[in-house]
Amino acid sequence: MNAKILVAEDEVGIRMALTILLEEEGYQVVTACDGNEALAVVRAKEFDLVISDIRMPGMSGLQFLEEVNKIPSAPEIILMTAFGSVETAIQAMKKGARDFLIKPFSNDLLKMTVKRVLERRELSEENHKLHELEKLKNEFIAMIAHELRTPLTAIKGYLSLVLTENAGPLHDLQKKYLRVVNQNSEKLQRIVEEVLDIAQMDKSEFHLHTMPSNLFSIIGKAVAVLQEAVEAKDIRLEVNFDAAAGPISVDRRRFKQVMVALVENAVAFSQAHRSVWISVKPWEGIDTLYQDDVPCSYVDFLSLDPGDYLEISVEDEGPGIPKDMLSEVFKKFYQVEELYVRQVGGMGLGLTLCKRLVETMGGRIWVKSQVGKGSKFAFILPWKKDLEEEKTFDPEEVSLADLPMTIVRRER
């Protein structure tokens, strides 16, 4: 490691001994005989590490430490003293020293300490670079999403005009093809919105607008968004709604977004003529997760606020998820299998967004799955019983009778 090290020591013998020892290890060494000289050198040149005595003429090591830490890209600092105490070491660490050596110390201890501090600095710099690259990547993706949104809106607008035959009559085959285009433009729009939502959350620019809501109605609207995809595969959708599950206070748009993502995922990974089950019921507690042998992803319930919760789940008969991948599926840009990605597409953001939205609304989300037997995504949200639904005008109101799903209401 060709690191640059400054040795600040007023005793000539110690200063020379440290210089020889460190140069033998391959380091570039510069020396200073007091605190003022050392500070001037550090301000003039960049160093990876400074080894400084605490007691020096003109400026003490602790004063020197305070001044150095004001410099941008300040080097790491190891302080030395022949009058060491626990209190002095603690004071040095509080002021920003990376390590502390009490004289006399062995050559091996010095080498080990210097190596450890420099490795820690290198790791910190690598982490900083990775953080900056992640930030640039996220900003680039968000910028692309913004650029896609405007032309996509125009495409969807003109598609709507053509499909409603405002631009002239269509025959059945034209309608069929245009519906496929419309279905995929809807999917692309959801991907764009996912990217922008994730970007907002990363910047803490995300706000919820909660109100007492009927989940049954919102689930119907989510299914309506996916109606063409469901009918294209002849998927049987069954909604099991527990009669005891009353209104809940949620952000309607965000809840619908979670349901669209989970149902779309279930439909996408299902073979034709299979079933997808949606369930809403009062949550019966943590123990229900482990009543069977089906593997479950990790979920942190320890930080969950006490109270009542509603459990909403989406279950499919798809290929399932390997046990060691269950907790990975909620990570950004993660895809379980390359083969499945080629089949169904997507960027791997939908489940990440679901997790963030559910947790922002005070809930938790998990998945239980077995390879070859399907997956069940479930989440809970805080539920205040005996809540009255807030009636508001909703331009998206749909007729549940027209949706491709079977409705089952369970009485308690």
Coordinates of C-alpha atoms in Angstrom, one line a residue:
M1 CA 0.0 0.0 0.0
N2 CA 1.7 3.2 -1.2
A3 CA 0.0 5.5 1.4
K4 CA 1.3 8.9 2.3
I5 CA 1.9 9.3 6.0
L6 CA 2.9 12.4 8.0
V7 CA 4.8 11.9 11.3
A8 CA 4.4 14.8 13.7
E9 CA 6.9 14.3 16.6
D10 CA 9.1 16.8 18.4
E11 CA 11.7 14.1 19.6
V12 CA 14.2 13.6 16.8
G13 CA 15.1 10.0 17.7
I14 CA 11.5 8.8 17.7
R15 CA 10.7 10.8 14.5
M16 CA 13.6 9.1 12.7
A17 CA 12.8 5.7 14.0
L18 CA 9.2 5.9 12.9
T19 CA 10.3 7.2 9.4
I20 CA 12.7 4.3 8.9
L21 CA 10.2 1.7 10.1
L22 CA 7.3 3.1 8.0
E23 CA 9.4 3.5 4.8
E24 CA 10.5 -0.2 5.2
E25 CA 6.8 -1.1 4.9
G26 CA 6.5 0.8 1.6
Y27 CA 4.9 4.0 2.9
Q28 CA 5.8 7.5 1.7
V29 CA 6.7 9.4 4.9
V30 CA 7.0 13.2 5.5
T31 CA 7.9 14.6 9.0
A32 CA 7.2 17.7 11.1
C33 CA 8.7 18.6 14.4
D34 CA 5.7 20.4 16.0
G35 CA 2.0 20.9 15.6
N36 CA 2.1 24.2 13.7
E37 CA 4.5 22.8 11.1
A38 CA 2.4 19.7 10.8
L39 CA -0.8 21.7 10.3
A40 CA 0.9 23.7 7.5
V41 CA 2.1 20.6 5.8
V42 CA -1.3 18.9 5.9
R43 CA -3.0 22.0 4.5
A44 CA -0.5 22.1 1.6
K45 CA -0.5 18.4 0.7
E46 CA -2.9 15.4 0.9
F47 CA -2.1 12.6 3.3
D48 CA -3.8 9.3 4.0
L49 CA -2.6 9.2 7.7
V50 CA -1.0 11.4 10.3
I51 CA 0.8 9.9 13.3
S52 CA 1.1 12.7 15.9
D53 CA 2.4 13.0 19.4
I54 CA -0.1 14.6 21.9
R55 CA 2.5 16.7 23.7
M56 CA 4.3 19.0 21.2
P57 CA 5.5 22.6 21.4
G58 CA 3.3 25.3 19.9
M59 CA 0.2 23.2 19.5
S60 CA -0.9 20.1 21.3
G61 CA -1.9 16.9 19.4
L62 CA -5.5 17.4 20.4
Q63 CA -5.5 21.0 19.1
F64 CA -3.8 19.8 15.9
L65 CA -6.5 17.1 15.6
E66 CA -9.3 19.6 15.9
E67 CA -7.8 21.8 13.2
V68 CA -7.0 18.9 10.8
N69 CA -10.6 17.7 11.0
K70 CA -11.8 21.0 9.6
I71 CA -9.9 20.3 6.3
P72 CA -11.9 18.7 3.5
S73 CA -10.8 15.1 2.9
A74 CA -8.9 15.1 6.2
P75 CA -6.5 12.2 6.7
E76 CA -6.9 9.6 9.4
I77 CA -5.1 10.4 12.7
I78 CA -3.3 8.2 15.2
L79 CA -2.2 9.9 18.4
M80 CA 0.7 8.9 20.5
T81 CA 1.6 9.7 24.1
A82 CA 3.9 8.6 26.9
F83 CA 1.4 9.8 29.5
G84 CA -1.5 7.8 28.4
S85 CA -4.7 7.3 30.3
V86 CA -8.2 6.0 29.5
E87 CA -9.6 9.5 29.8
T88 CA -7.0 10.9 27.3
A89 CA -7.8 8.1 24.8
I90 CA -11.5 8.7 25.1
Q91 CA -11.0 12.5 24.6
A92 CA -8.9 11.8 21.5
M93 CA -11.4 9.4 20.0
K94 CA -14.2 11.9 20.6
K95 CA -12.3 14.6 18.7
G96 CA -11.9 12.3 15.7
A97 CA -8.7 10.3 16.3
R98 CA -8.9 6.9 14.5
D99 CA -6.6 5.1 17.0
F100 CA -4.4 5.7 20.0
L101 CA -0.8 4.4 20.9
I102 CA 0.9 4.6 24.3
K103 CA 4.7 4.9 24.3
P104 CA 6.7 2.8 24.4
F105 CA 5.0 0.5 21.8
S106 CA 6.4 -2.3 19.8
N107 CA 7.2 -2.1 16.1
D108 CA 4.7 -4.8 15.4
L109 CA 1.9 -3.0 17.2
L110 CA 2.7 0.2 15.2
K111 CA 2.6 -1.7 11.9
M112 CA -0.6 -3.5 12.8
T113 CA -2.3 -0.2 13.9
V114 CA -1.2 1.7 10.8
K115 CA -2.3 -1.2 8.5
R116 CA -5.7 -1.4 10.2
V117 CA -6.4 2.3 10.0
L118 CA -5.4 2.6 6.4
E119 CA -7.5 -0.5 5.4
R120 CA -10.5 1.1 7.2
R121 CA -9.9 4.4 5.3
E122 CA -9.7 2.5 2.0
L123 CA -12.9 0.7 2.8
S124 CA -14.6 3.9 3.7
E125 CA -13.5 5.6 0.5
E126 CA -14.8 2.6 -1.6
N127 CA -18.1 2.7 0.2
H128 CA -18.3 6.4 -0.5
K129 CA -17.6 5.8 -4.2
L130 CA -20.2 3.0 -4.3
H131 CA -22.8 5.3 -2.6
E132 CA -22.1 8.0 -5.2
L133 CA -22.4 5.5 -8.1
E134 CA -25.7 4.3 -6.6
K135 CA -26.9 7.9 -6.4
L136 CA -25.9 8.6 -10.0
K137 CA -27.6 5.4 -11.2
N138 CA -30.8 6.3 -9.4
E139 CA -30.8 9.8 -10.7
F140 CA -30.2 8.6 -14.2
I141 CA -33.0 6.0 -14.0
A142 CA -35.4 8.7 -12.6
M143 CA -34.4 11.1 -15.4
I144 CA -35.2 8.4 -18.0
A145 CA -38.5 7.7 -16.4
H146 CA -39.4 11.4 -16.5
E147 CA -38.5 11.5 -20.2
L148 CA -40.6 8.4 -20.9
R149 CA -43.7 9.8 -19.1
T150 CA -44.6 12.6 -21.6
P151 CA -44.5 10.5 -24.8
L152 CA -46.2 7.6 -23.0
T153 CA -49.1 9.9 -22.0
A154 CA -49.5 10.9 -25.6
I155 CA -49.4 7.3 -26.8
K156 CA -52.1 6.3 -24.3
G157 CA -54.3 9.3 -25.2
Y158 CA -54.3 8.5 -28.9
L159 CA -54.8 4.8 -28.3
S160 CA -57.9 5.6 -26.3
L161 CA -59.2 7.8 -29.1
V162 CA -58.6 5.0 -31.6
L163 CA -60.0 2.2 -29.4
T164 CA -63.2 4.2 -28.8
E165 CA -63.5 4.6 -32.5
N166 CA -63.4 8.4 -32.4
A167 CA -60.9 8.2 -35.3
G168 CA -63.1 5.9 -37.3
P169 CA -64.6 2.4 -37.1
L170 CA -62.4 -0.6 -36.4
H171 CA -62.8 -4.3 -37.3
D172 CA -62.4 -7.0 -34.7
L173 CA -58.8 -7.9 -35.5
Q174 CA -57.7 -4.3 -35.3
K175 CA -59.4 -4.0 -31.9
K176 CA -57.6 -7.1 -30.7
Y177 CA -54.2 -5.9 -31.8
L178 CA -54.8 -2.4 -30.3
R179 CA -55.9 -3.9 -27.0
V180 CA -52.6 -5.7 -26.8
V181 CA -50.8 -2.4 -27.5
N182 CA -52.9 -0.7 -24.8
Q183 CA -52.3 -3.4 -22.3
N184 CA -48.5 -3.1 -22.7
S185 CA -48.6 0.7 -22.6
E186 CA -50.4 0.4 -19.3
K187 CA -47.7 -2.0 -18.0
L188 CA -45.0 0.4 -19.2
Q189 CA -46.7 3.3 -17.5
R190 CA -46.8 1.3 -14.2
I191 CA -43.0 0.6 -14.5
V192 CA -42.4 4.4 -15.1
E193 CA -44.5 5.3 -12.0
E194 CA -42.7 2.6 -9.9
V195 CA -39.3 4.1 -10.9
L196 CA -40.5 7.7 -10.0
D197 CA -42.0 6.5 -6.7
I198 CA -38.8 4.7 -5.7
A199 CA -36.8 7.9 -6.5
Q200 CA -39.2 10.0 -4.4
M201 CA -38.9 7.6 -1.5
D202 CA -35.1 7.6 -1.8
K203 CA -35.2 11.4 -1.4
S204 CA -37.8 11.3 1.4
E205 CA -40.2 13.3 -0.8
F206 CA -43.1 10.8 -0.3
H207 CA -46.3 11.6 1.4
L208 CA -49.5 9.5 2.2
H209 CA -53.0 10.7 2.0
T210 CA -55.0 8.4 4.2
M211 CA -58.8 8.2 4.6
P212 CA -61.3 5.6 5.8
S213 CA -61.7 3.2 2.8
N214 CA -63.5 0.1 1.6
L215 CA -60.7 -2.4 0.6
F216 CA -63.2 -4.5 -1.3
S217 CA -63.9 -1.6 -3.7
I218 CA -60.2 -0.8 -4.1
I219 CA -59.3 -4.4 -4.9
G220 CA -62.1 -4.3 -7.6
K221 CA -60.4 -1.3 -9.2
A222 CA -57.0 -3.0 -9.1
V223 CA -58.5 -6.1 -10.8
A224 CA -60.1 -3.8 -13.4
V225 CA -56.7 -2.5 -14.4
L226 CA -55.5 -6.1 -15.1
Q227 CA -58.8 -7.3 -16.6
E228 CA -57.3 -7.9 -20.1
A229 CA -54.3 -9.8 -18.8
V230 CA -56.5 -11.9 -16.6
E231 CA -58.9 -12.7 -19.4
A232 CA -56.1 -13.4 -21.9
K233 CA -54.8 -16.2 -19.8
D234 CA -58.2 -17.3 -18.6
I235 CA -57.1 -16.9 -15.0
R236 CA -59.7 -17.7 -12.4
L237 CA -59.7 -14.9 -9.7
E238 CA -61.3 -15.6 -6.4
V239 CA -61.7 -12.8 -3.8
N240 CA -62.3 -14.1 -0.2
F241 CA -63.5 -11.2 1.9
D242 CA -64.1 -11.8 5.6
A243 CA -67.3 -10.1 6.7
A244 CA -65.5 -9.0 9.9
A245 CA -63.0 -6.9 7.9
G246 CA -64.6 -3.5 7.9
P247 CA -63.3 -0.1 6.5
I248 CA -59.6 0.8 7.1
S249 CA -57.7 4.1 6.9
V250 CA -55.3 3.9 4.0
D251 CA -54.0 5.9 1.1
R252 CA -56.4 4.6 -1.5
R253 CA -54.1 5.2 -4.5
R254 CA -51.1 3.5 -2.8
F255 CA -53.1 0.5 -1.6
K256 CA -54.4 0.0 -5.1
Q257 CA -50.8 0.3 -6.4
V258 CA -49.7 -2.5 -4.1
M259 CA -52.7 -4.7 -5.1
V260 CA -52.1 -4.1 -8.8
A261 CA -48.4 -5.1 -8.4
L262 CA -49.1 -8.2 -6.4
V263 CA -52.0 -9.4 -8.6
E264 CA -50.1 -8.6 -11.8
N265 CA -47.2 -10.6 -10.5
A266 CA -49.4 -13.6 -9.7
V267 CA -51.1 -13.5 -13.1
A268 CA -47.7 -13.0 -15.0
F269 CA -46.1 -16.1 -13.3
S270 CA -49.3 -18.3 -13.7
Q271 CA -49.9 -20.6 -16.5
A272 CA -53.1 -20.3 -18.5
H273 CA -56.4 -21.6 -16.9
R274 CA -54.9 -21.5 -13.3
S275 CA -56.3 -19.7 -10.2
V276 CA -55.2 -16.7 -8.2
W277 CA -56.8 -16.1 -4.7
I278 CA -57.1 -12.7 -3.1
S279 CA -58.0 -12.7 0.6
V280 CA -58.9 -10.0 3.2
K281 CA -59.3 -10.9 6.8
P282 CA -58.4 -9.7 10.4
W283 CA -54.8 -10.7 11.1
E284 CA -54.6 -13.6 13.6
G285 CA -51.0 -12.9 14.7
I286 CA -47.4 -13.9 14.1
D287 CA -48.0 -17.6 15.0
T288 CA -50.1 -18.1 11.9
L289 CA -47.0 -17.7 9.7
Y290 CA -45.4 -20.8 11.2
Q291 CA -48.4 -23.2 11.4
D292 CA -47.2 -25.1 8.4
D293 CA -43.9 -26.1 6.8
V294 CA -44.0 -23.6 3.9
P295 CA -40.8 -21.5 3.8
C296 CA -41.4 -17.8 4.7
S297 CA -39.3 -14.7 4.0
Y298 CA -37.8 -12.8 6.9
V299 CA -40.1 -10.1 8.3
D300 CA -39.4 -7.8 11.3
F301 CA -42.4 -7.9 13.6
L302 CA -40.3 -6.7 16.6
S303 CA -40.7 -3.0 15.6
L304 CA -44.4 -3.4 14.7
D305 CA -46.7 -1.1 16.7
P306 CA -49.3 -3.0 18.9
G307 CA -52.9 -3.0 17.8
D308 CA -55.3 -4.6 15.3
Y309 CA -54.3 -5.4 11.7
L310 CA -56.0 -6.5 8.5
E311 CA -54.2 -9.2 6.5
I312 CA -54.4 -9.0 2.7
S313 CA -52.9 -11.8 0.6
V314 CA -52.5 -12.8 -3.1
E315 CA -51.8 -16.5 -3.8
D316 CA -51.0 -18.1 -7.1
E317 CA -50.2 -21.5 -8.6
G318 CA -47.0 -20.3 -10.3
P319 CA -43.5 -21.8 -10.3
G320 CA -42.7 -20.8 -6.7
I321 CA -39.6 -19.2 -5.3
P322 CA -36.5 -21.1 -3.9
K323 CA -36.2 -20.9 -0.2
D324 CA -32.9 -19.1 -0.2
M325 CA -34.4 -16.4 -2.5
L326 CA -37.5 -15.5 -0.5
S327 CA -36.0 -12.5 1.4
E328 CA -34.2 -11.3 -1.8
V329 CA -37.4 -10.7 -3.9
F330 CA -38.1 -7.4 -2.1
K331 CA -34.7 -5.9 -3.0
K332 CA -34.4 -3.3 -5.7
F333 CA -33.9 -4.6 -9.3
Y334 CA -33.9 -8.2 -8.0
Q335 CA -35.2 -11.0 -10.3
V336 CA -35.5 -14.6 -9.1
E337 CA -34.7 -16.4 -12.3
E338 CA -33.5 -15.1 -15.6
L339 CA -35.8 -17.5 -17.4
Y340 CA -38.9 -16.1 -15.7
V341 CA -37.7 -12.6 -16.4
R342 CA -37.6 -13.3 -20.1
Q343 CA -41.1 -14.7 -19.9
V344 CA -42.8 -12.0 -18.0
G345 CA -40.5 -8.9 -18.2
G346 CA -40.3 -6.2 -15.6
M347 CA -37.5 -4.3 -13.9
G348 CA -37.7 -5.9 -10.4
L349 CA -39.1 -2.8 -8.8
G350 CA -42.7 -3.8 -8.1
L351 CA -42.1 -5.8 -5.0
T352 CA -39.5 -3.3 -3.7
L353 CA -42.2 -0.6 -4.0
C354 CA -44.8 -2.8 -2.4
K355 CA -42.5 -3.4 0.7
R356 CA -41.8 0.3 1.0
L357 CA -45.4 1.4 0.6
V358 CA -46.7 -1.2 3.1
E359 CA -44.1 -0.3 5.7
T360 CA -44.7 3.5 5.1
M361 CA -48.4 2.7 5.9
G362 CA -47.4 1.1 9.1
G363 CA -47.6 -2.6 8.0
R364 CA -45.4 -5.5 7.1
I365 CA -45.2 -7.7 4.0
W366 CA -43.8 -11.2 3.5
V367 CA -44.0 -14.2 1.0
K368 CA -44.4 -17.9 1.6
S369 CA -43.5 -20.1 -1.3
Q370 CA -42.6 -23.6 -2.4
V371 CA -41.0 -24.4 -5.7
G372 CA -43.5 -26.0 -8.1
K373 CA -46.4 -25.2 -5.8
G374 CA -46.8 -21.4 -6.1
S375 CA -46.4 -18.4 -3.9
K376 CA -48.5 -16.4 -1.4
F377 CA -47.7 -12.7 -0.8
A378 CA -49.3 -11.3 2.3
F379 CA -49.2 -8.0 4.1
I380 CA -50.8 -6.4 7.1
L381 CA -52.0 -2.9 7.7
P382 CA -53.1 -1.1 10.9
W383 CA -56.8 -1.4 11.4
K384 CA -59.1 0.6 13.6
K385 CA -62.3 -1.3 14.1
D386 CA -65.8 0.2 13.8
L387 CA -64.4 2.8 11.4
E388 CA -66.9 4.5 9.1
E389 CA -66.0 4.6 5.4
E390 CA -65.5 8.1 4.1
K391 CA -67.8 8.6 1.0
T392 CA -66.1 10.6 -1.7
F393 CA -66.7 11.0 -5.4
D394 CA -64.6 8.5 -7.3
P395 CA -64.3 8.8 -11.1
E396 CA -62.7 5.3 -11.2
E397 CA -65.7 3.6 -9.7
V398 CA -66.2 0.3 -11.5
S399 CA -69.0 -2.3 -11.5
L400 CA -67.7 -5.4 -9.6
A401 CA -70.2 -7.5 -11.5
D402 CA -68.3 -6.9 -14.8
L403 CA -64.9 -8.0 -13.4
P404 CA -63.4 -11.5 -14.1
M405 CA -63.5 -12.7 -10.5
T406 CA -65.5 -14.8 -8.1
I407 CA -66.5 -13.1 -4.9
V408 CA -66.7 -15.1 -1.7
R409 CA -67.8 -13.4 1.5
R410 CA -67.1 -15.3 4.7
E411 CA -69.2 -14.8 7.7
R412 CA -67.7 -15.1 11.2

